[in-house]
PDB file of N, CA and C and ligand atoms in Angstrom:
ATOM      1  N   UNK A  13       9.646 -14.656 -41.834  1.00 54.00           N
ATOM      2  CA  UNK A  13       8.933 -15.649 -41.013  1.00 54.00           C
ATOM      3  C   UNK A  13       9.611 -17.017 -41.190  1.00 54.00           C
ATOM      4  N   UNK A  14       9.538 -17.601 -39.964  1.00 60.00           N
ATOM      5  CA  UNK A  14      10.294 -18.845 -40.192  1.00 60.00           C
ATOM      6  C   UNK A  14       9.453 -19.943 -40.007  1.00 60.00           C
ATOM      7  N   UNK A  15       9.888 -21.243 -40.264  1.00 63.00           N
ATOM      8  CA  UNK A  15       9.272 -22.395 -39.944  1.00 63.00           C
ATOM      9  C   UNK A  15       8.485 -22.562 -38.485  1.00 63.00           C
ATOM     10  N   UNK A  16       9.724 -22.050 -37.920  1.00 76.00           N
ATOM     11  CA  UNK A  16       9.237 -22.339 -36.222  1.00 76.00           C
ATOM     12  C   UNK A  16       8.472 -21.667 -35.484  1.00 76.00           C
ATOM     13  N   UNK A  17       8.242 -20.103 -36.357  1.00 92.00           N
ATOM     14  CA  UNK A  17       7.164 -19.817 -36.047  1.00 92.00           C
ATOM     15  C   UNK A  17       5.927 -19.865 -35.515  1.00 92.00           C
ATOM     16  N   UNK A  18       5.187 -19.436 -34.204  1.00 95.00           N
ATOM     17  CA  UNK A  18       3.953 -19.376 -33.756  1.00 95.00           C
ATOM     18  C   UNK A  18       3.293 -18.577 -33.910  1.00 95.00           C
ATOM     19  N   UNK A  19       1.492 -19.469 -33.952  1.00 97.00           N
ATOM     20  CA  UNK A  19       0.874 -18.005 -34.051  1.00 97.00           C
ATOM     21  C   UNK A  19      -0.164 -18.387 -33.151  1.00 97.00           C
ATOM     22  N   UNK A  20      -0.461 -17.342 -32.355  1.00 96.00           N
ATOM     23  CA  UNK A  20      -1.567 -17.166 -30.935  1.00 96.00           C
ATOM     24  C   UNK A  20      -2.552 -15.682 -31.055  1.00 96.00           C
ATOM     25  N   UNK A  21      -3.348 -16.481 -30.888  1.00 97.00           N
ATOM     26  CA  UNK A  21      -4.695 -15.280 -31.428  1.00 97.00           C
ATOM     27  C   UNK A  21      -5.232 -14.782 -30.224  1.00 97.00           C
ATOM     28  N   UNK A  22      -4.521 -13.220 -29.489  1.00 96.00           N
ATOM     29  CA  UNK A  22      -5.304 -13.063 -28.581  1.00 96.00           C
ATOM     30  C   UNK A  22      -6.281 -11.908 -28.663  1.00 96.00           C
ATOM     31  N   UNK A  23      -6.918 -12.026 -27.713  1.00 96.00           N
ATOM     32  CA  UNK A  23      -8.739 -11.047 -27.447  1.00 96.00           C
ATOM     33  C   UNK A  23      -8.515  -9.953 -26.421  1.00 96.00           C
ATOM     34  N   UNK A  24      -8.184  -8.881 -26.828  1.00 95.00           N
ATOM     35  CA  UNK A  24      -8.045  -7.922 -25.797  1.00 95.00           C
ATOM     36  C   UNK A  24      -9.568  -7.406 -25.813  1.00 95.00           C
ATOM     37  N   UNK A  25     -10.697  -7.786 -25.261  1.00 93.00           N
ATOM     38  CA  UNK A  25     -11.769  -6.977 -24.912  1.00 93.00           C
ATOM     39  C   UNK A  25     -12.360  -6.989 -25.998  1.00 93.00           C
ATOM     40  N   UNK A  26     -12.341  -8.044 -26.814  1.00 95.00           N
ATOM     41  CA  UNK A  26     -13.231  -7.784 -27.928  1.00 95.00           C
ATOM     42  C   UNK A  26     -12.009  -7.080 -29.436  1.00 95.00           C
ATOM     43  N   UNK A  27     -11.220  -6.966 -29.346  1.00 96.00           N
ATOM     44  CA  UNK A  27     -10.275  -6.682 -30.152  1.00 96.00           C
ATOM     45  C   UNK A  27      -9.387  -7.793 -30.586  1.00 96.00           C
ATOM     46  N   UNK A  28      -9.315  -8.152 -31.449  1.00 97.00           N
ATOM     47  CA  UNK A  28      -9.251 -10.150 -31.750  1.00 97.00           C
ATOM     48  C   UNK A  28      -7.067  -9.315 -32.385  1.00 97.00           C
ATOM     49  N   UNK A  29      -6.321 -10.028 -31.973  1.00 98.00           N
ATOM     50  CA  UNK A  29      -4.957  -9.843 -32.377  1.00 98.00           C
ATOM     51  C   UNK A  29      -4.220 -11.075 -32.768  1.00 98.00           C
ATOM     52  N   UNK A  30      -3.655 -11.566 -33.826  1.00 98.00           N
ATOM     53  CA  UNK A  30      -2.870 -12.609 -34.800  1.00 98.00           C
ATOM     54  C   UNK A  30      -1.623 -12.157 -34.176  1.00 98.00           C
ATOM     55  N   UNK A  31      -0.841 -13.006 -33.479  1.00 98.00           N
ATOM     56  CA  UNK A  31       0.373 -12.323 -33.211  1.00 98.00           C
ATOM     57  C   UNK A  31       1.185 -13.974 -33.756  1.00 98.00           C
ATOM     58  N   UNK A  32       2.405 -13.635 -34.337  1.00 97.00           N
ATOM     59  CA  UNK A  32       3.429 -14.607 -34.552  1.00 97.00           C
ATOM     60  C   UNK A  32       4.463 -14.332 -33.792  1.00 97.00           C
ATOM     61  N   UNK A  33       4.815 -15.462 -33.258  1.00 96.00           N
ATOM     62  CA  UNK A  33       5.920 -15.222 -31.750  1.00 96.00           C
ATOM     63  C   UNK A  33       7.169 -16.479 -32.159  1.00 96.00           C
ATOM     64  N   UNK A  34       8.397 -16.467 -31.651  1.00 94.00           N
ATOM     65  CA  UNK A  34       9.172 -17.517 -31.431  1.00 94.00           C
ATOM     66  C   UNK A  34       9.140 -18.641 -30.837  1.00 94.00           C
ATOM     67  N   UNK A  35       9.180 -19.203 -30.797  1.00 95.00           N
ATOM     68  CA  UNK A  35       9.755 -20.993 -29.953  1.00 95.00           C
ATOM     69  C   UNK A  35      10.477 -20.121 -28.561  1.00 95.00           C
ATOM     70  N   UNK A  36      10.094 -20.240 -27.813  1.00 95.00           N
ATOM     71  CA  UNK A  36      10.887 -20.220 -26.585  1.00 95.00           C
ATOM     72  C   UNK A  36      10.620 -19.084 -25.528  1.00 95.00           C
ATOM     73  N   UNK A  37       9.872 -18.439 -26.160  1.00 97.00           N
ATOM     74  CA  UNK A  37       9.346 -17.352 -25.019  1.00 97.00           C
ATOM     75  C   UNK A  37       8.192 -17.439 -24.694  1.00 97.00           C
ATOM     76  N   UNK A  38       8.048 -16.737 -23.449  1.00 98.00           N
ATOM     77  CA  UNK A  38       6.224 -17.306 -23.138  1.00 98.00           C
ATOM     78  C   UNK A  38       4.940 -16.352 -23.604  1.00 98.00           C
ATOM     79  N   UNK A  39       4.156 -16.973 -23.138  1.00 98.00           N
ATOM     80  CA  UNK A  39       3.000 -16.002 -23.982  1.00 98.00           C
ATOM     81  C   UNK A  39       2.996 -14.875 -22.972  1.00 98.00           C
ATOM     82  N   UNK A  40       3.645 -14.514 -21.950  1.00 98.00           N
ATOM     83  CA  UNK A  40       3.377 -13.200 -21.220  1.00 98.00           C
ATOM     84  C   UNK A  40       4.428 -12.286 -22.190  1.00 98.00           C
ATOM     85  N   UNK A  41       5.584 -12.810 -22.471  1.00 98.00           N
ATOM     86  CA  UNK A  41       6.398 -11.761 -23.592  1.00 98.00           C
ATOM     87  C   UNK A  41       5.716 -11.998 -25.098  1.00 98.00           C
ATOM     88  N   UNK A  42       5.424 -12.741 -25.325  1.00 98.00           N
ATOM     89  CA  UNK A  42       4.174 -12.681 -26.908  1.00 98.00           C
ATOM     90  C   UNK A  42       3.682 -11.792 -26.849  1.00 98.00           C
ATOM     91  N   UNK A  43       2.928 -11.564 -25.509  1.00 98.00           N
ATOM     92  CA  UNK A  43       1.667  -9.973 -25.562  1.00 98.00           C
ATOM     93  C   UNK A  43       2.348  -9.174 -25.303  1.00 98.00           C
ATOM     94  N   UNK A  44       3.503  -9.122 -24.501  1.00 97.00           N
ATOM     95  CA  UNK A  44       3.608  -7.835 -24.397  1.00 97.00           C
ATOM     96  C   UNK A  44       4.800  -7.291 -25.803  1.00 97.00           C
ATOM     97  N   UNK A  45       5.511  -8.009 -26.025  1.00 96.00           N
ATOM     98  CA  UNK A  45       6.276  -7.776 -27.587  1.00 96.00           C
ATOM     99  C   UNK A  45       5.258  -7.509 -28.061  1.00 96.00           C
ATOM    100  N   UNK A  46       4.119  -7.613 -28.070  1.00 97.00           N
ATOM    101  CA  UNK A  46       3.019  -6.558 -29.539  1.00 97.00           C
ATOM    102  C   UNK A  46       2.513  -5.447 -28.981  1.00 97.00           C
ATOM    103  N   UNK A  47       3.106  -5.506 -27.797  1.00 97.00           N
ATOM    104  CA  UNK A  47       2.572  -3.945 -27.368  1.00 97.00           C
ATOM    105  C   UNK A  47       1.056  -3.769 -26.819  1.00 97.00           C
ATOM    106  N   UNK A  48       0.678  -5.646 -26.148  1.00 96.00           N
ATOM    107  CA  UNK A  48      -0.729  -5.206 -25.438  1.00 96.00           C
ATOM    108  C   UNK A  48      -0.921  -5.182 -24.485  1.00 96.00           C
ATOM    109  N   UNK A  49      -1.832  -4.477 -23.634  1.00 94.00           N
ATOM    110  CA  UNK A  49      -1.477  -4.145 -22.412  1.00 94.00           C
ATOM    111  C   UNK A  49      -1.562  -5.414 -20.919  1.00 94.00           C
ATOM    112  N   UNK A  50      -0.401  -5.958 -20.847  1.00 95.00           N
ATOM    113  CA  UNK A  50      -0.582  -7.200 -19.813  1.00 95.00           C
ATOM    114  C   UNK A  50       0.770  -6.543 -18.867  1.00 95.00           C
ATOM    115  N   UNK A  51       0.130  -6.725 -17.696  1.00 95.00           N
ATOM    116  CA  UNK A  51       1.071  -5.672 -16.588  1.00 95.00           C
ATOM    117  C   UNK A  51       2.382  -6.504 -16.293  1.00 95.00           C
ATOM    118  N   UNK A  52       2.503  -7.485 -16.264  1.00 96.00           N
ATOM    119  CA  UNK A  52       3.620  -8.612 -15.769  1.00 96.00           C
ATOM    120  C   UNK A  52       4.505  -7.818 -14.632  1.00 96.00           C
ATOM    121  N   UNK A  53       4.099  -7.737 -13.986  1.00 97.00           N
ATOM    122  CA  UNK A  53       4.844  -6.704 -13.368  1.00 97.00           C
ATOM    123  C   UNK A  53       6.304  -7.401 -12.495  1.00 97.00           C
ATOM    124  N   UNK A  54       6.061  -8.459 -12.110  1.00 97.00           N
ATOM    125  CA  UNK A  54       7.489  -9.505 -11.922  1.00 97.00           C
ATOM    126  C   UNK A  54       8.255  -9.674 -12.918  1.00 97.00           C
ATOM    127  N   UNK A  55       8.122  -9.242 -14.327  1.00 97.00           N
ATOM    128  CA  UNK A  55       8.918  -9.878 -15.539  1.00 97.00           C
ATOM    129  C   UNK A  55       8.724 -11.171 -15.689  1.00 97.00           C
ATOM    130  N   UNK A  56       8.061 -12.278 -15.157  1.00 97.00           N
ATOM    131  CA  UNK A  56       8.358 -13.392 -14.933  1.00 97.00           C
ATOM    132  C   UNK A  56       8.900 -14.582 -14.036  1.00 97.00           C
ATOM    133  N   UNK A  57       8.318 -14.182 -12.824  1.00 97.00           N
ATOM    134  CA  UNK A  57       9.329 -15.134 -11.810  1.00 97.00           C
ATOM    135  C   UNK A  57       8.028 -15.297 -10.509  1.00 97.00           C
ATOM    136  N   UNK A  58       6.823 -15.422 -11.539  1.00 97.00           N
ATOM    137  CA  UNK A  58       6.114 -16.025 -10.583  1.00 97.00           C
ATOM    138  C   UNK A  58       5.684 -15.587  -9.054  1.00 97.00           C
ATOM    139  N   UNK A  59       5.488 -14.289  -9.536  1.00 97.00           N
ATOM    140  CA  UNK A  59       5.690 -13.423  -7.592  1.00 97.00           C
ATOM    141  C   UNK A  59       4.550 -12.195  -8.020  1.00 97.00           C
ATOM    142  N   UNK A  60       3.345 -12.214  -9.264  1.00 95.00           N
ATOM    143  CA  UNK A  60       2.359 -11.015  -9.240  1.00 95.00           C
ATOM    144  C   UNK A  60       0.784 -11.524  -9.540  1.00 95.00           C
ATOM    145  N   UNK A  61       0.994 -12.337 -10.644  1.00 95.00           N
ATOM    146  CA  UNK A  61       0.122 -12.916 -10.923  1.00 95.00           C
ATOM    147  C   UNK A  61      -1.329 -11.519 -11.917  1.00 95.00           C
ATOM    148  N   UNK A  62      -0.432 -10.428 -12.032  1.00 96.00           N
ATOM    149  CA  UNK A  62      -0.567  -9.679 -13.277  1.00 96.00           C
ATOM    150  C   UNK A  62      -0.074 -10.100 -14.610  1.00 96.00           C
ATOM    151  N   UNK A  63      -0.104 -10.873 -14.768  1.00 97.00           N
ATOM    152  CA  UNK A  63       0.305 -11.961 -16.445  1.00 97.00           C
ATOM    153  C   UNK A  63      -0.755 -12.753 -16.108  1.00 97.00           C
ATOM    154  N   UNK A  64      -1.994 -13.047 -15.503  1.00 97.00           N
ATOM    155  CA  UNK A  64      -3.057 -13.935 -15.955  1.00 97.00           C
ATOM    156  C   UNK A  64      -3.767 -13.737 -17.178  1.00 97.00           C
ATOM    157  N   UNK A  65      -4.261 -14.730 -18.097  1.00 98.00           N
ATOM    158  CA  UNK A  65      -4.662 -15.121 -19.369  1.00 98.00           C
ATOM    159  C   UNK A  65      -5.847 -15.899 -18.961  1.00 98.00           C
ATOM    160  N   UNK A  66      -7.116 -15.664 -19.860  1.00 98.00           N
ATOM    161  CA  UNK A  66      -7.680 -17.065 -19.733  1.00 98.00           C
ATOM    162  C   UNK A  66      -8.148 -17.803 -21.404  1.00 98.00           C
ATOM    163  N   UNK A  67      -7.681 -18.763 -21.215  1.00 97.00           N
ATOM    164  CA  UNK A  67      -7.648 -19.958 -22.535  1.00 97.00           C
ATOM    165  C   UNK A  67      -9.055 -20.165 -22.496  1.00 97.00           C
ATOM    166  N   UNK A  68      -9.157 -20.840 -24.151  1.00 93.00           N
ATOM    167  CA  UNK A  68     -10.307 -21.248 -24.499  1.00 93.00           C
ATOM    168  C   UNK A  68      -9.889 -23.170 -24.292  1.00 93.00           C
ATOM    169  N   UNK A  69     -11.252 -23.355 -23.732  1.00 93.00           N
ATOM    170  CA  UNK A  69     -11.586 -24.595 -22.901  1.00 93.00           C
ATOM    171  C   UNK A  69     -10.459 -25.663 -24.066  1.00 93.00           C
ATOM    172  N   UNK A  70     -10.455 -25.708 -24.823  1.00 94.00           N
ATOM    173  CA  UNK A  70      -9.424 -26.620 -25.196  1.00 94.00           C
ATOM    174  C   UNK A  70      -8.167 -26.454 -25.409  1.00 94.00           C
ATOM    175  N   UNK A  71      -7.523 -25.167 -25.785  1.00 96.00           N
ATOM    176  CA  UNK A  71      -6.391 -24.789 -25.191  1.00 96.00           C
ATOM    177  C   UNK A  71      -6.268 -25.254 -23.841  1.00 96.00           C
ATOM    178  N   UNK A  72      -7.166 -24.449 -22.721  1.00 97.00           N
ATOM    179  CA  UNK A  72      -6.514 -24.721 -21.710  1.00 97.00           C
ATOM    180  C   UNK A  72      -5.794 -26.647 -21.475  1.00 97.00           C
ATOM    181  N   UNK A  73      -6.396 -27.423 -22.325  1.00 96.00           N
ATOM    182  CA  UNK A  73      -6.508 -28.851 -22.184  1.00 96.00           C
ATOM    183  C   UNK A  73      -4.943 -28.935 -23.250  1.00 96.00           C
ATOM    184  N   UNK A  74      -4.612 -28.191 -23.393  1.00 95.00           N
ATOM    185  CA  UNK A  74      -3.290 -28.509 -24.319  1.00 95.00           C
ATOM    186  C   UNK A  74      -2.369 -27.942 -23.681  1.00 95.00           C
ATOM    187  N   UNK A  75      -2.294 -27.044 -23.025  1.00 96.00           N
ATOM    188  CA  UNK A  75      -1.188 -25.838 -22.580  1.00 96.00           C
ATOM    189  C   UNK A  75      -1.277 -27.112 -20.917  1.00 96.00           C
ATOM    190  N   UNK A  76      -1.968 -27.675 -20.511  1.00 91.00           N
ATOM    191  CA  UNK A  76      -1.875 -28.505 -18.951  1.00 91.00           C
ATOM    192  C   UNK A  76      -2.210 -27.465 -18.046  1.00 91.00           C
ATOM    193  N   UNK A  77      -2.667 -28.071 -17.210  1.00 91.00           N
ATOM    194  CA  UNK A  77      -2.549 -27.542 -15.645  1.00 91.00           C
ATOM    195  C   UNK A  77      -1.590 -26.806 -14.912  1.00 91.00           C
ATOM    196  N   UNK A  78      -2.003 -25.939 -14.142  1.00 96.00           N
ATOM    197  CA  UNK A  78      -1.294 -25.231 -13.452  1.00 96.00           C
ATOM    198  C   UNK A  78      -0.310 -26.033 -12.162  1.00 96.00           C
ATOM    199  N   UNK A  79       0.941 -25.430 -12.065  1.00 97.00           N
ATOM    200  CA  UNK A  79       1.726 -25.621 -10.844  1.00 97.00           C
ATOM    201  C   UNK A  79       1.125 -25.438  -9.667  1.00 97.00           C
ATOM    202  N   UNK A  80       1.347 -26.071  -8.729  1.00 97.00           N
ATOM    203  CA  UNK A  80       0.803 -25.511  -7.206  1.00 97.00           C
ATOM    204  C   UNK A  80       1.129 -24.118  -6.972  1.00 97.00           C
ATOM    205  N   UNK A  81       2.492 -23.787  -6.815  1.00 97.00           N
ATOM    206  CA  UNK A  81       2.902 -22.519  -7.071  1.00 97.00           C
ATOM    207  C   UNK A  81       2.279 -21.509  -7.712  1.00 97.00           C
ATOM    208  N   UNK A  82       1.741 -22.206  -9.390  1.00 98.00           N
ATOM    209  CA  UNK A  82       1.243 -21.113  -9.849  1.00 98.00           C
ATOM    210  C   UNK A  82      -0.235 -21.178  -9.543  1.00 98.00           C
ATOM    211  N   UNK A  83      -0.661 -22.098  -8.879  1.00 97.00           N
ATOM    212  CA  UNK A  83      -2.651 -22.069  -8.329  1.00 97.00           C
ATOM    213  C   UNK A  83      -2.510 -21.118  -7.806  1.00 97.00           C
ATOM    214  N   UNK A  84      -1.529 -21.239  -6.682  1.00 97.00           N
ATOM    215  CA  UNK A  84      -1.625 -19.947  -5.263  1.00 97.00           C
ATOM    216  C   UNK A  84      -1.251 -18.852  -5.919  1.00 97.00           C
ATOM    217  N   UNK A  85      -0.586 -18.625  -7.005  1.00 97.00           N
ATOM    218  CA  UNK A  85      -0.610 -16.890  -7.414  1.00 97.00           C
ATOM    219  C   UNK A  85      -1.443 -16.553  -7.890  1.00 97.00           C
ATOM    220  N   UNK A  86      -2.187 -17.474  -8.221  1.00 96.00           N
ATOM    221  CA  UNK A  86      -3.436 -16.979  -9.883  1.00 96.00           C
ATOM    222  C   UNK A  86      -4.765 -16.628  -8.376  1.00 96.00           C
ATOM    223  N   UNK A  87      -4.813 -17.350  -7.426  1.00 95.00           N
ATOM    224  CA  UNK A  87      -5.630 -17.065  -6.832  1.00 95.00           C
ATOM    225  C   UNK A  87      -6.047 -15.585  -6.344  1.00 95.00           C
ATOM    226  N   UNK A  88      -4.899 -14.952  -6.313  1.00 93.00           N
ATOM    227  CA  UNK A  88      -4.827 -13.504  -6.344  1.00 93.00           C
ATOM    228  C   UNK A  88      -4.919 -12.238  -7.475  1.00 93.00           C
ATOM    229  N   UNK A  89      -5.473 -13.094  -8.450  1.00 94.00           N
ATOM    230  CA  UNK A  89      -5.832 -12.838  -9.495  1.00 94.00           C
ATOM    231  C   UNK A  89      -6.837 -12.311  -9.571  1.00 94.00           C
ATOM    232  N   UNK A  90      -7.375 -11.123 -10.503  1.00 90.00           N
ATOM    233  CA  UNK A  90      -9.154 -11.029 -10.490  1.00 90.00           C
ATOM    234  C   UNK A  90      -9.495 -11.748 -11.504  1.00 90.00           C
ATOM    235  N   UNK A  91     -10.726 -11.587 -11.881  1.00 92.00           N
ATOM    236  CA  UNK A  91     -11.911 -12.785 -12.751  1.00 92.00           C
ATOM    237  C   UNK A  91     -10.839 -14.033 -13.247  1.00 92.00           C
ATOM    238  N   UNK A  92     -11.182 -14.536 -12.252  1.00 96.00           N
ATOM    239  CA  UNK A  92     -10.316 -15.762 -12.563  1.00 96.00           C
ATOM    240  C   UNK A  92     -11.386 -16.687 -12.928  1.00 96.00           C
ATOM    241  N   UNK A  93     -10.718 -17.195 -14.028  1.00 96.00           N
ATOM    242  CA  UNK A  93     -11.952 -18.650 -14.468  1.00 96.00           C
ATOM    243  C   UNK A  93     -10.605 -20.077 -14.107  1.00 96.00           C
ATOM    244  N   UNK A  94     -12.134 -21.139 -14.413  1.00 95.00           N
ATOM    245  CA  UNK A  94     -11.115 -22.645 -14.469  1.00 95.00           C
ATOM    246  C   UNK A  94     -10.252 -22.640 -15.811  1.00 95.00           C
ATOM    247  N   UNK A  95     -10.102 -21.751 -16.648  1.00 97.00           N
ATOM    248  CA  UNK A  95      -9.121 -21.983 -17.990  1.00 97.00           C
ATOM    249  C   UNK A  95      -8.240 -20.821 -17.622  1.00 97.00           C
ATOM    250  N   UNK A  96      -8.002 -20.273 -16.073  1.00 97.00           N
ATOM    251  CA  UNK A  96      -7.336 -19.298 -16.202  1.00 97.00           C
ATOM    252  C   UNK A  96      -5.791 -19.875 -16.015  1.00 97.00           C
ATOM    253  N   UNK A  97      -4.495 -19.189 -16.314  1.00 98.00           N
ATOM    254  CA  UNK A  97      -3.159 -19.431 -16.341  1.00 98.00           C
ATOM    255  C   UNK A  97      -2.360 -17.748 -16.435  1.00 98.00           C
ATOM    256  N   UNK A  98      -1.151 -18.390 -15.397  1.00 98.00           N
ATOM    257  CA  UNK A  98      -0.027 -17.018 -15.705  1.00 98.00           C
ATOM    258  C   UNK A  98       0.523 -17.115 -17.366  1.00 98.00           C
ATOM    259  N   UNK A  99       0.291 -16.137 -17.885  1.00 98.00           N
ATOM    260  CA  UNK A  99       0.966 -15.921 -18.558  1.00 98.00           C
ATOM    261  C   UNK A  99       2.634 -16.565 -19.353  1.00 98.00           C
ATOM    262  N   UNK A 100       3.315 -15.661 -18.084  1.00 98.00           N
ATOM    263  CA  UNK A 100       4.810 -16.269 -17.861  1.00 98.00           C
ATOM    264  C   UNK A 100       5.020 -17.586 -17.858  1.00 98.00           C
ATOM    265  N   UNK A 101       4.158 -18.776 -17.179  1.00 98.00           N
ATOM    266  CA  UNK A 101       4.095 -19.884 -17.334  1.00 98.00           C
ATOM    267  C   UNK A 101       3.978 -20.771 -18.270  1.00 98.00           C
ATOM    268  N   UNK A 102       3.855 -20.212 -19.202  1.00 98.00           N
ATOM    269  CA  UNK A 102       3.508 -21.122 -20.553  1.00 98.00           C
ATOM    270  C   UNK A 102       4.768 -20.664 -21.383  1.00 98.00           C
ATOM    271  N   UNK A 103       5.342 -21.069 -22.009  1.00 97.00           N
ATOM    272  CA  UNK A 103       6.356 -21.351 -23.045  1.00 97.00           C
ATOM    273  C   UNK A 103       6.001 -21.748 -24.430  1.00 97.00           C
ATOM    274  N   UNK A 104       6.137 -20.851 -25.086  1.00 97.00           N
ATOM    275  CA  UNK A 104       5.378 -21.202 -26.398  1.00 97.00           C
ATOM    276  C   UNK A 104       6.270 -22.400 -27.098  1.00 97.00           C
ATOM    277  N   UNK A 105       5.942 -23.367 -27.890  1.00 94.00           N
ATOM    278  CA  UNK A 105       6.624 -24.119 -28.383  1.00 94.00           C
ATOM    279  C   UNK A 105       5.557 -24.639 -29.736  1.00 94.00           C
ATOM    280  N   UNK A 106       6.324 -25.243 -30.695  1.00 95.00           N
ATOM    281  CA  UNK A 106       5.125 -25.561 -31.977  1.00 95.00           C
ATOM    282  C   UNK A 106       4.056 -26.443 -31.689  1.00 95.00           C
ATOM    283  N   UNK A 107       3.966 -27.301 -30.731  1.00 95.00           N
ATOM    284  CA  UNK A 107       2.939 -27.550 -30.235  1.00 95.00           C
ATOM    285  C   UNK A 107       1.644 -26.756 -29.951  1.00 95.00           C
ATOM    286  N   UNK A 108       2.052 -25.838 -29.727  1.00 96.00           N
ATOM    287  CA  UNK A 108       0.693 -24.621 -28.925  1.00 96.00           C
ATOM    288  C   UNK A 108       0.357 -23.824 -30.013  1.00 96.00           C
ATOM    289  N   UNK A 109       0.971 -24.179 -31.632  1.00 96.00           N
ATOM    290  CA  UNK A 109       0.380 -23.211 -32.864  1.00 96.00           C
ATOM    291  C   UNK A 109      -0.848 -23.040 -32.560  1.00 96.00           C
ATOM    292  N   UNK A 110      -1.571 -21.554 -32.956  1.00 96.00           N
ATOM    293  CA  UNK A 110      -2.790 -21.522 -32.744  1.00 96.00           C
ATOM    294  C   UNK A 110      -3.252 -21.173 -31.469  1.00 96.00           C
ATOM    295  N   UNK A 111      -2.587 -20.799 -30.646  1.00 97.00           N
ATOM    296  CA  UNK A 111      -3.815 -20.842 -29.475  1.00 97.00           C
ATOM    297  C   UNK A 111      -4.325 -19.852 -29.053  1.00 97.00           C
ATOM    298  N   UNK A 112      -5.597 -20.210 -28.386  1.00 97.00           N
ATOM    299  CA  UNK A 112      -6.530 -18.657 -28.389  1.00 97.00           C
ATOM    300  C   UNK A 112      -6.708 -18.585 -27.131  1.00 97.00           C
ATOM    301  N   UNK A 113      -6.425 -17.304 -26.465  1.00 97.00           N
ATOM    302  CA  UNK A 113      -6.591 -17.040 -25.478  1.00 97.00           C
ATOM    303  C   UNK A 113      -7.157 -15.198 -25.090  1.00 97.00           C
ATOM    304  N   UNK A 114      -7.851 -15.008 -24.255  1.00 97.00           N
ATOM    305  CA  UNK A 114      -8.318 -13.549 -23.948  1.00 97.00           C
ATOM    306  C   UNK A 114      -7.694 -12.684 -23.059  1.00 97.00           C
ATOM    307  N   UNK A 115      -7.662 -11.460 -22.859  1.00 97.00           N
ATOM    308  CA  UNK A 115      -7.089 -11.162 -21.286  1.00 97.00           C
ATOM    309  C   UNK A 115      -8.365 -10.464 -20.737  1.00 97.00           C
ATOM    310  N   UNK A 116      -8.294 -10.615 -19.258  1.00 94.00           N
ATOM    311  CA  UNK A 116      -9.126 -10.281 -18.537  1.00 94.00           C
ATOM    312  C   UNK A 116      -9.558  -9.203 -18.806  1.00 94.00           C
ATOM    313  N   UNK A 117     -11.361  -8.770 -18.370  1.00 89.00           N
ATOM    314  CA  UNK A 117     -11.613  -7.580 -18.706  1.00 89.00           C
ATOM    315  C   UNK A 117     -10.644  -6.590 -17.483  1.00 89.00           C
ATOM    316  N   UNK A 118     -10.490  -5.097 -18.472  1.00 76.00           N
ATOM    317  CA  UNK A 118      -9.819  -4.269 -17.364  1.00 76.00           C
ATOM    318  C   UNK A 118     -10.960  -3.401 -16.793  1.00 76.00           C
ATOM    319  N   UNK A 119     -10.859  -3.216 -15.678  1.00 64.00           N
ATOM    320  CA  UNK A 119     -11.875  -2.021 -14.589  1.00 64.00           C
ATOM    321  C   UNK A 119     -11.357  -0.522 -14.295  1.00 64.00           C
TER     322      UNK A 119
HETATM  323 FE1  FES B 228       4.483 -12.004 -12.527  1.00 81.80          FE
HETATM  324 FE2  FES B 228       3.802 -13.793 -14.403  1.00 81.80          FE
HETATM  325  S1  FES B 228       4.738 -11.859 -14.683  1.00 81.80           S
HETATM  326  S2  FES B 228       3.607 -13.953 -12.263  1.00 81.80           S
END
């Protein structure tokens, strides 16, 4: 483990996960490098809006607001809340140590 290390605590459905991730990748490859189930099905390029996350109300206030770009994808999103965000969009950096976020329930 290194200095630069992150750590992001996510909630799959009630299943609470500690994951430590790198500087530079986003939290849609965080979850899925641990092997949880988030569909990303673009890899990242902003075209599925299967990498939605939703943050806890003060995360979301640290991680910022969404792109226009990314409003209109998330809108196609299901249970979308106001702390919701793509995935892919966020870039982990030591700033964001800690952050807690859930993934949507699955149907
Ligand atoms: Fe497709 Fe994020 S992986 S929009």
């Amino acid at each position: 483990m290194s200095t630069n290390d992150i750590h992001i605590v996510v909630d799959d459905n009630g299943q609470v996960h500690r994951l430590t991730c790198r500087s530079g990748i986003s939290v849609m490859e965080a979850i899925r490098n641990a092997g949880l189930p988030l569909e990303a099905a673009c890899g990242g390029s902003l075209a599925c809006a299967t990498c939605h996350i939703i943050l806890s109300e003060a995360d979301y206030a640290r991680v910022g607001a969404p792109s226009e770009d990314e409003e209109d994808m998330l809108d196609q999103a299901f249970g979308v809340t106001r702390t919701s965000r793509l995935g892919c969009q966020i870039l982990l950096d030591p700033s964001l140590d800690g952050l807690g976020l859930r993934l949507p329930a699955r149907s």
